[in-house]
mmCIF file of C-alpha atoms in Angstrom:
data_model
loop_
_atom_site.group_PDB
_atom_site.id
_atom_site.type_symbol
_atom_site.label_atom_id
_atom_site.label_comp_id
_atom_site.label_asym_id
_atom_site.label_seq_id
_atom_site.Cartn_x
_atom_site.Cartn_y
_atom_site.Cartn_z
ATOM 1 C CA MET A 3 7.543 -2.318 -1.610
ATOM 2 C CA PRO A 4 4.938 0.007 -3.546
ATOM 3 C CA GLU A 5 2.628 2.521 -1.390
ATOM 4 C CA LEU A 6 -0.669 3.990 -2.414
ATOM 5 C CA PRO A 7 0.175 6.731 -5.145
ATOM 6 C CA GLU A 8 3.091 3.831 -5.936
ATOM 7 C CA VAL A 9 0.306 1.333 -7.012
ATOM 8 C CA GLU A 10 -2.449 4.519 -8.547
ATOM 9 C CA VAL A 11 0.541 4.964 -10.689
ATOM 10 C CA VAL A 12 -0.048 1.637 -11.878
ATOM 11 C CA ARG A 13 -2.842 1.442 -11.796
ATOM 12 C CA ARG A 14 -4.195 4.248 -14.399
ATOM 13 C CA GLY A 15 -1.553 3.574 -16.339
ATOM 14 C CA LEU A 16 -3.523 -0.021 -16.590
ATOM 15 C CA ALA A 17 -6.615 1.359 -16.871
ATOM 16 C CA ASP A 18 -5.153 3.693 -20.466
ATOM 17 C CA HIS A 19 -3.160 0.585 -21.781
ATOM 18 C CA VAL A 20 -5.124 -2.622 -20.943
ATOM 19 C CA VAL A 21 -8.892 -2.241 -19.595
ATOM 20 C CA GLY A 22 -10.896 -2.780 -23.042
ATOM 21 C CA ARG A 23 -8.365 -5.754 -24.261
ATOM 22 C CA SER A 24 -8.768 -9.443 -24.006
ATOM 23 C CA VAL A 25 -6.139 -11.816 -23.188
ATOM 24 C CA VAL A 26 -5.459 -14.451 -25.927
ATOM 25 C CA ALA A 27 -2.646 -15.918 -24.570
ATOM 26 C CA VAL A 28 -0.946 -16.630 -21.331
ATOM 27 C CA ASP A 29 2.870 -18.454 -20.419
ATOM 28 C CA ILE A 30 3.203 -18.556 -17.019
ATOM 29 C CA ARG A 31 6.580 -18.942 -16.165
ATOM 30 C CA GLY A 32 7.528 -20.989 -13.138
ATOM 31 C CA HIS A 33 5.100 -22.065 -10.104
ATOM 32 C CA ARG A 34 5.864 -18.938 -7.840
ATOM 33 C CA VAL A 35 3.968 -16.058 -9.368
ATOM 34 C CA ALA A 36 1.103 -18.393 -8.970
ATOM 35 C CA ARG A 37 1.206 -19.687 -5.564
ATOM 36 C CA ARG A 38 -0.814 -17.793 -4.328
ATOM 37 C CA HIS A 39 -3.798 -18.972 -6.667
ATOM 38 C CA LEU A 40 -4.530 -22.264 -5.070
ATOM 39 C CA ALA A 41 -4.932 -24.430 -8.873
ATOM 40 C CA GLY A 42 -2.061 -23.473 -9.636
ATOM 41 C CA PRO A 43 -0.359 -21.959 -12.651
ATOM 42 C CA LEU A 44 -2.304 -23.872 -15.291
ATOM 43 C CA ASP A 45 -4.919 -23.158 -13.883
ATOM 44 C CA LEU A 46 -4.598 -19.597 -13.932
ATOM 45 C CA ALA A 47 -3.284 -19.732 -17.166
ATOM 46 C CA ASP A 48 -6.655 -21.509 -18.540
ATOM 47 C CA ARG A 49 -8.713 -19.422 -17.038
ATOM 48 C CA LEU A 50 -7.156 -15.835 -18.116
ATOM 49 C CA THR A 51 -7.264 -16.553 -21.771
ATOM 50 C CA GLY A 52 -10.492 -14.839 -23.036
ATOM 51 C CA THR A 53 -11.295 -13.112 -20.375
ATOM 52 C CA THR A 54 -11.801 -9.438 -21.228
ATOM 53 C CA VAL A 55 -10.437 -6.361 -18.791
ATOM 54 C CA VAL A 56 -12.989 -4.346 -18.210
ATOM 55 C CA ALA A 57 -11.536 -1.986 -15.247
ATOM 56 C CA ALA A 58 -7.900 -1.471 -13.171
ATOM 57 C CA ARG A 59 -8.821 -1.207 -9.736
ATOM 58 C CA ARG A 60 -7.431 -0.316 -6.496
ATOM 59 C CA ARG A 61 -7.671 0.012 -2.717
ATOM 60 C CA GLY A 62 -4.761 1.018 -0.644
ATOM 61 C CA LYS A 63 -2.187 -0.785 -1.715
ATOM 62 C CA TYR A 64 -4.101 -2.689 -3.341
ATOM 63 C CA LEU A 65 -4.533 -3.203 -7.384
ATOM 64 C CA TRP A 66 -6.759 -5.828 -9.073
ATOM 65 C CA LEU A 67 -8.682 -6.379 -12.703
ATOM 66 C CA GLU A 68 -12.176 -6.900 -13.356
ATOM 67 C CA LEU A 69 -12.276 -9.358 -15.700
ATOM 68 C CA ALA A 70 -15.471 -10.255 -17.829
ATOM 69 C CA ASP A 71 -15.373 -13.950 -19.601
ATOM 70 C CA HIS A 72 -18.451 -15.132 -22.049
ATOM 71 C CA ALA A 73 -16.818 -18.048 -22.459
ATOM 72 C CA ALA A 74 -18.924 -21.589 -21.550
ATOM 73 C CA GLY A 75 -17.553 -22.786 -18.061
ATOM 74 C CA HIS A 76 -15.688 -19.827 -16.506
ATOM 75 C CA GLY A 77 -19.021 -18.106 -14.627
ATOM 76 C CA ASP A 78 -20.938 -15.159 -15.165
ATOM 77 C CA PRO A 79 -19.606 -11.833 -16.351
ATOM 78 C CA ASP A 80 -17.513 -8.986 -14.772
ATOM 79 C CA GLU A 81 -17.457 -11.118 -11.611
ATOM 80 C CA THR A 82 -13.768 -12.370 -11.185
ATOM 81 C CA ALA A 83 -10.853 -9.945 -10.948
ATOM 82 C CA LEU A 84 -7.076 -10.797 -11.084
ATOM 83 C CA ILE A 85 -5.508 -9.642 -8.601
ATOM 84 C CA ALA A 86 -1.881 -8.490 -8.629
ATOM 85 C CA HIS A 87 0.358 -8.721 -5.338
ATOM 86 C CA LEU A 88 3.675 -6.802 -6.394
ATOM 87 C CA GLY A 89 5.641 -7.239 -3.121
ATOM 88 C CA MET A 90 8.939 -5.826 -3.008
ATOM 89 C CA SER A 91 9.649 -5.491 -6.883
ATOM 90 C CA GLY A 92 6.563 -6.160 -8.800
ATOM 91 C CA GLN A 93 6.165 -4.492 -11.955
ATOM 92 C CA MET A 94 3.508 -4.572 -14.685
ATOM 93 C CA LEU A 95 4.597 -3.719 -17.684
ATOM 94 C CA VAL A 96 3.020 -3.264 -21.175
ATOM 95 C CA GLU A 97 4.895 -3.402 -23.873
ATOM 96 C CA PRO A 98 5.269 -4.235 -27.913
ATOM 97 C CA ALA A 99 5.123 -7.815 -28.006
ATOM 98 C CA GLU A 100 8.705 -7.903 -29.897
ATOM 99 C CA ALA A 101 10.639 -5.800 -27.343
ATOM 100 C CA PRO A 102 13.182 -8.480 -25.335
ATOM 101 C CA LEU A 103 11.421 -10.470 -22.585
ATOM 102 C CA GLU A 104 13.105 -9.237 -19.152
ATOM 103 C CA LYS A 105 15.024 -12.070 -17.133
ATOM 104 C CA HIS A 106 13.019 -11.929 -14.378
ATOM 105 C CA ALA A 107 9.049 -12.280 -16.403
ATOM 106 C CA HIS A 108 7.055 -14.529 -14.745
ATOM 107 C CA ALA A 109 3.433 -14.067 -16.460
ATOM 108 C CA VAL A 110 3.324 -12.648 -20.173
ATOM 109 C CA LEU A 111 -0.144 -11.980 -21.305
ATOM 110 C CA ALA A 112 -0.577 -11.164 -25.047
ATOM 111 C CA LEU A 113 -3.894 -8.803 -25.622
ATOM 112 C CA ARG A 114 -6.035 -7.918 -28.171
ATOM 113 C CA ASP A 115 -7.785 -4.782 -29.297
ATOM 114 C CA PRO A 116 -10.873 -4.594 -29.126
ATOM 115 C CA ASP A 117 -10.784 -4.004 -32.909
ATOM 116 C CA GLY A 118 -9.398 -7.659 -33.637
ATOM 117 C CA SER A 119 -5.757 -6.038 -33.637
ATOM 118 C CA GLU A 120 -2.940 -8.185 -31.517
ATOM 119 C CA GLY A 121 0.824 -6.702 -30.525
ATOM 120 C CA LEU A 122 0.597 -5.959 -26.721
ATOM 121 C CA HIS A 123 2.067 -7.744 -24.190
ATOM 122 C CA LEU A 124 1.427 -7.242 -20.410
ATOM 123 C CA ARG A 125 4.137 -8.870 -17.925
ATOM 124 C CA PHE A 126 4.510 -9.258 -14.530
ATOM 125 C CA VAL A 127 8.010 -8.923 -13.927
ATOM 126 C CA ASP A 128 9.359 -10.048 -10.302
ATOM 127 C CA GLN A 129 12.745 -9.963 -9.414
ATOM 128 C CA ARG A 130 12.463 -10.890 -5.979
ATOM 129 C CA THR A 131 9.097 -12.985 -6.572
ATOM 130 C CA PHE A 132 7.630 -11.747 -3.493
ATOM 131 C CA GLY A 133 4.573 -11.295 -5.336
ATOM 132 C CA GLY A 134 1.996 -12.582 -7.422
ATOM 133 C CA LEU A 135 -1.196 -13.124 -9.058
ATOM 134 C CA TYR A 136 -4.405 -14.773 -8.575
ATOM 135 C CA LEU A 137 -7.987 -15.079 -9.273
ATOM 136 C CA ASP A 138 -10.341 -14.026 -6.950
ATOM 137 C CA ASP A 139 -14.132 -13.384 -6.948
ATOM 138 C CA LEU A 140 -16.250 -10.084 -6.662
ATOM 139 C CA VAL A 141 -18.471 -9.744 -4.092
ATOM 140 C CA THR A 142 -20.406 -6.546 -2.331
ATOM 141 C CA ASP A 143 -18.304 -3.846 -0.587
ATOM 142 C CA THR A 144 -19.995 -3.522 2.321
ATOM 143 C CA PHE A 145 -17.597 0.129 2.617
ATOM 144 C CA ALA A 146 -18.949 1.278 -0.430
ATOM 145 C CA GLY A 147 -22.021 -0.060 -1.095
ATOM 146 C CA ALA A 148 -24.138 -2.358 -2.683
ATOM 147 C CA ASP A 149 -23.100 -1.247 -6.601
ATOM 148 C CA ALA A 150 -19.930 -1.891 -5.863
ATOM 149 C CA LEU A 151 -17.233 -4.740 -6.267
ATOM 150 C CA VAL A 152 -14.521 -5.870 -4.488
ATOM 151 C CA PRO A 153 -12.467 -9.094 -4.166
ATOM 152 C CA SER A 154 -13.297 -11.211 -1.455
ATOM 153 C CA THR A 155 -9.624 -11.845 0.253
ATOM 154 C CA LEU A 156 -9.548 -7.793 0.317
ATOM 155 C CA ALA A 157 -13.517 -7.003 1.195
ATOM 156 C CA HIS A 158 -11.812 -6.365 4.741
ATOM 157 C CA ILE A 159 -9.560 -4.079 3.448
ATOM 158 C CA ALA A 160 -10.269 -0.316 4.893
ATOM 159 C CA PRO A 161 -11.302 2.209 1.862
ATOM 160 C CA ASP A 162 -7.773 4.956 1.233
ATOM 161 C CA PRO A 163 -8.040 8.274 1.498
ATOM 162 C CA LEU A 164 -8.074 8.936 -1.775
ATOM 163 C CA GLU A 165 -11.584 6.738 -2.144
ATOM 164 C CA THR A 166 -15.201 8.422 -2.787
ATOM 165 C CA ALA A 167 -16.433 5.510 0.196
ATOM 166 C CA TYR A 168 -12.945 7.330 2.725
ATOM 167 C CA ASP A 169 -15.200 8.111 5.642
ATOM 168 C CA GLN A 170 -12.256 10.245 8.233
ATOM 169 C CA ALA A 171 -14.900 10.677 10.855
ATOM 170 C CA LEU A 172 -15.257 7.542 11.100
ATOM 171 C CA VAL A 173 -11.817 6.772 11.092
ATOM 172 C CA VAL A 174 -10.761 9.034 13.374
ATOM 173 C CA ARG A 175 -13.400 7.878 15.845
ATOM 174 C CA ARG A 176 -12.118 3.843 15.587
ATOM 175 C CA MET A 177 -8.688 5.338 16.128
ATOM 176 C CA LYS A 178 -10.004 7.592 19.360
ATOM 177 C CA ALA A 179 -11.786 4.342 20.787
ATOM 178 C CA ARG A 180 -8.134 2.990 20.634
ATOM 179 C CA HIS A 181 -5.039 2.609 23.104
ATOM 180 C CA THR A 182 -2.447 2.281 20.413
ATOM 181 C CA GLN A 183 0.670 4.241 19.026
ATOM 182 C CA VAL A 184 -1.079 6.517 16.443
ATOM 183 C CA LYS A 185 2.001 4.859 13.502
ATOM 184 C CA ARG A 186 0.761 1.861 14.182
ATOM 185 C CA ALA A 187 -3.040 3.216 13.517
ATOM 186 C CA LEU A 188 -2.107 4.868 10.699
ATOM 187 C CA LEU A 189 -0.193 1.668 9.296
ATOM 188 C CA ASP A 190 -3.442 -1.044 10.170
ATOM 189 C CA GLN A 191 -5.129 -1.683 6.751
ATOM 190 C CA SER A 192 -8.358 -1.928 9.122
ATOM 191 C CA LEU A 193 -8.551 0.754 10.500
ATOM 192 C CA VAL A 194 -7.428 3.023 6.746
ATOM 193 C CA SER A 195 -5.905 1.716 3.918
ATOM 194 C CA GLY A 196 -2.963 2.807 1.576
ATOM 195 C CA ILE A 197 -0.859 4.920 4.313
ATOM 196 C CA GLY A 198 2.964 2.478 4.812
ATOM 197 C CA ASN A 199 6.084 3.307 5.918
ATOM 198 C CA ILE A 200 7.348 6.130 4.258
ATOM 199 C CA TYR A 201 3.754 8.318 4.192
ATOM 200 C CA ALA A 202 3.041 7.746 8.431
ATOM 201 C CA ASP A 203 6.460 9.322 8.441
ATOM 202 C CA GLU A 204 6.186 12.111 6.733
ATOM 203 C CA ALA A 205 2.195 12.350 8.030
ATOM 204 C CA LEU A 206 3.788 12.793 11.419
ATOM 205 C CA TRP A 207 6.511 15.221 10.635
ATOM 206 C CA ARG A 208 3.778 17.610 9.328
ATOM 207 C CA ALA A 209 1.678 16.920 12.798
ATOM 208 C CA ARG A 210 4.708 17.571 14.790
ATOM 209 C CA LEU A 211 3.424 14.146 15.792
ATOM 210 C CA HIS A 212 5.599 11.402 17.833
ATOM 211 C CA GLY A 213 4.812 7.578 16.460
ATOM 212 C CA GLU A 214 4.871 6.104 19.397
ATOM 213 C CA ARG A 215 1.937 9.119 21.613
ATOM 214 C CA MET A 216 -1.275 7.110 21.673
ATOM 215 C CA THR A 217 -4.685 7.920 19.541
ATOM 216 C CA ASP A 218 -6.886 7.712 23.033
ATOM 217 C CA SER A 219 -3.822 10.466 24.370
ATOM 218 C CA LEU A 220 -4.783 12.684 20.638
ATOM 219 C CA THR A 221 -8.269 14.382 20.448
ATOM 220 C CA LYS A 222 -10.039 14.193 17.669
ATOM 221 C CA PRO A 223 -8.933 16.989 15.655
ATOM 222 C CA VAL A 224 -5.465 16.543 15.773
ATOM 223 C CA LEU A 225 -6.372 12.612 14.341
ATOM 224 C CA SER A 226 -8.447 14.661 11.885
ATOM 225 C CA ALA A 227 -5.443 16.991 11.130
ATOM 226 C CA LEU A 228 -2.484 13.792 10.521
ATOM 227 C CA LEU A 229 -5.149 11.974 8.364
ATOM 228 C CA ASP A 230 -5.091 15.391 6.858
ATOM 229 C CA HIS A 231 -1.756 15.306 6.472
ATOM 230 C CA ALA A 232 -1.702 11.830 5.306
ATOM 231 C CA ARG A 233 -3.775 12.372 2.316
ATOM 232 C CA ASP A 234 -1.801 15.795 1.217
ATOM 233 C CA VAL A 235 1.502 13.587 1.015
ATOM 234 C CA MET A 236 0.176 11.017 -0.738
ATOM 235 C CA SER A 237 -1.558 13.722 -3.226
ATOM 236 C CA GLU A 238 1.362 15.137 -3.828
ATOM 237 C CA ALA A 239 3.347 11.907 -4.325
ATOM 238 C CA LEU A 240 0.828 10.571 -6.169
ATOM 239 C CA GLY A 241 1.080 14.119 -8.834
ATOM 240 C CA LYS A 242 4.952 13.436 -8.943
ATOM 241 C CA GLY A 243 4.851 9.757 -9.762
ATOM 242 C CA GLY A 244 5.030 8.288 -6.383
ATOM 243 C CA THR A 245 7.952 7.872 -4.252
ATOM 244 C CA SER A 246 10.885 5.821 -5.309
ATOM 245 C CA PHE A 247 13.897 4.516 -3.565
ATOM 246 C CA ASP A 248 14.603 1.372 -5.614
ATOM 247 C CA ALA A 249 15.272 1.019 -9.494
ATOM 248 C CA LEU A 250 13.349 -1.291 -9.826
ATOM 249 C CA TYR A 251 10.005 0.393 -9.385
ATOM 250 C CA VAL A 252 8.644 1.894 -12.267
ATOM 251 C CA ASN A 253 5.227 2.612 -13.462
ATOM 252 C CA VAL A 254 3.629 0.776 -17.020
ATOM 253 C CA ASN A 255 5.300 2.618 -18.952
ATOM 254 C CA GLY A 256 9.005 2.071 -17.527
ATOM 255 C CA ALA A 257 8.976 5.148 -15.527
ATOM 256 C CA SER A 258 10.180 6.171 -12.492
ATOM 257 C CA GLY A 259 8.792 8.692 -9.741
ATOM 258 C CA TYR A 260 10.843 10.950 -7.873
ATOM 259 C CA PHE A 261 8.997 12.251 -5.130
ATOM 260 C CA GLU A 262 11.771 10.770 -2.734
ATOM 261 C CA ARG A 263 13.265 14.502 -3.969
ATOM 262 C CA SER A 264 10.489 15.981 -1.695
ATOM 263 C CA LEU A 265 10.326 13.786 1.381
ATOM 264 C CA ASN A 266 10.931 15.827 4.908
ATOM 265 C CA ALA A 267 11.314 12.610 7.078
ATOM 266 C CA TYR A 268 11.448 9.102 5.482
ATOM 267 C CA GLY A 269 15.581 8.371 4.929
ATOM 268 C CA ARG A 270 16.895 11.832 6.127
ATOM 269 C CA GLU A 271 18.774 9.982 9.519
ATOM 270 C CA GLY A 272 21.393 13.051 10.236
ATOM 271 C CA GLU A 273 20.067 15.709 8.321
ATOM 272 C CA PRO A 274 19.032 18.375 8.951
ATOM 273 C CA CYS A 275 14.742 19.510 9.540
ATOM 274 C CA CYS A 276 13.541 21.187 6.917
ATOM 275 C CA ARG A 277 11.735 22.861 9.162
ATOM 276 C CA CYS A 278 14.266 23.856 12.360
ATOM 277 C CA GLY A 279 17.297 22.424 11.393
ATOM 278 C CA ARG A 280 17.922 19.520 14.326
ATOM 279 C CA PRO A 281 19.050 16.548 12.594
ATOM 280 C CA MET A 282 17.017 14.450 11.823
ATOM 281 C CA ARG A 283 16.722 10.406 14.361
ATOM 282 C CA ARG A 284 16.134 7.005 13.179
ATOM 283 C CA GLU A 285 14.264 4.719 15.431
ATOM 284 C CA ALA A 286 13.484 1.316 15.111
ATOM 285 C CA PHE A 287 9.933 0.237 15.291
ATOM 286 C CA MET A 288 8.054 -3.047 14.069
ATOM 287 C CA ASN A 289 11.081 -4.516 12.348
ATOM 288 C CA ARG A 290 11.167 -1.628 9.979
ATOM 289 C CA SER A 291 13.382 2.504 10.416
ATOM 290 C CA SER A 292 10.998 5.524 11.679
ATOM 291 C CA PHE A 293 12.564 8.922 10.523
ATOM 292 C CA SER A 294 11.307 11.908 12.760
ATOM 293 C CA CYS A 295 12.416 15.709 14.492
ATOM 294 C CA PRO A 296 14.027 15.230 17.944
ATOM 295 C CA ARG A 297 12.568 18.540 18.544
ATOM 296 C CA CYS A 298 9.512 19.077 16.345
ATOM 297 C CA GLN A 299 8.142 15.664 16.691
ATOM 298 C CA PRO A 300 9.518 15.595 21.536
ATOM 299 C CA ARG A 301 8.993 11.433 22.179
ATOM 300 C CA PRO A 302 5.897 11.003 24.312
ATOM 301 C CA ARG A 303 6.611 11.749 28.235
ATOM 302 C CA THR A 304 7.084 9.027 30.305
ATOM 303 C CA VAL A 305 6.787 8.755 34.082
ATOM 304 C CA ARG A 306 8.598 5.973 35.545
ATOM 305 C CA ARG A 307 8.288 4.889 39.744
ATOM 306 C CA THR A 308 10.185 2.703 41.384
ATOM 307 C CA ALA A 309 7.547 1.257 43.911
ATOM 308 C CA THR A 310 7.945 -1.473 47.034
ATOM 309 C CA SER A 311 4.477 -2.537 47.395
ATOM 310 C CA PRO A 312 3.217 -2.442 51.255
ATOM 311 C CA ALA A 313 0.799 -5.152 51.061
ATOM 312 C CA THR A 314 3.458 -8.138 50.174
ATOM 313 C CA SER A 315 6.193 -8.810 53.083
ATOM 314 C CA SER A 316 8.944 -10.012 50.319
ATOM 315 C CA GLY A 317 9.770 -6.329 49.065
ATOM 316 C CA VAL A 318 8.596 -7.644 45.292
ATOM 317 C CA ARG A 319 9.518 -3.868 43.306
ATOM 318 C CA ARG A 320 7.433 -3.188 40.491
ATOM 319 C CA SER A 321 7.888 -0.444 37.879
ATOM 320 C CA VAL A 322 4.637 2.109 37.839
ATOM 321 C CA ARG A 323 4.260 3.385 34.313
ATOM 322 C CA GLY A 324 1.853 6.680 34.093
#
């Protein structure tokens, strides 16, 4: 699934090529792309037609276009968002209208420039069909203040490390107050958004921490340094176009990311650690894989003893974990 840097690359492309243009026609192909729009694909196409894209926004891995619609019956300007859920393979492609239509193009938005000229399409292409489009109302962003808006369905998502609304000290306090594995905390979008499996492994490798370390056992400076590493590695990936392990991931111009060449942990099972040379390991974690160095990132120590409780005559054995 695309992570924060990949989604930000797409957002920047949309900001350059789509913002300021109007939607003059919409072709929704099939129902699955609009399954999150409860009123259905015909309503989605009708409500999008005639709107103007006024901004391209992102929070974490979530992407949306702010829309203005001055047509009667469509609500007030600047209070609606088109959310693009990219899923595993969703792409937002800006192409000439005459370009051949992709086999898995599920939505096509014909665009008009401010000067009235036409000729560009915004196409939502999704081979695996896990993604989709839907409209949502914009509400006040409680994280960023009264002047900021966010789609109502995303209002619970915390700011990511690249946002101005991000408060790292608050995130550290909330992580420290929990008794949970540190990798789980990094992936918890209600704590900090945008950090996915790839960049969590990279941040943990840089911080020399195993993902099963408990947050309440780590000091605040250690947690803060870990979040610094997450921000740094995502910023580096963003500078190189994102991380692409899948030929299906492309930005709006069809260019793939290539940060995978710079990864130190993710996907490197059996390869030498870039720091100490020990072969990297892969472990199961939350129905996915975690990659780490057994020397640089030792597993947390777990003390187990088996005891018989003197309070019971049945001699029931219990395991005590320290």
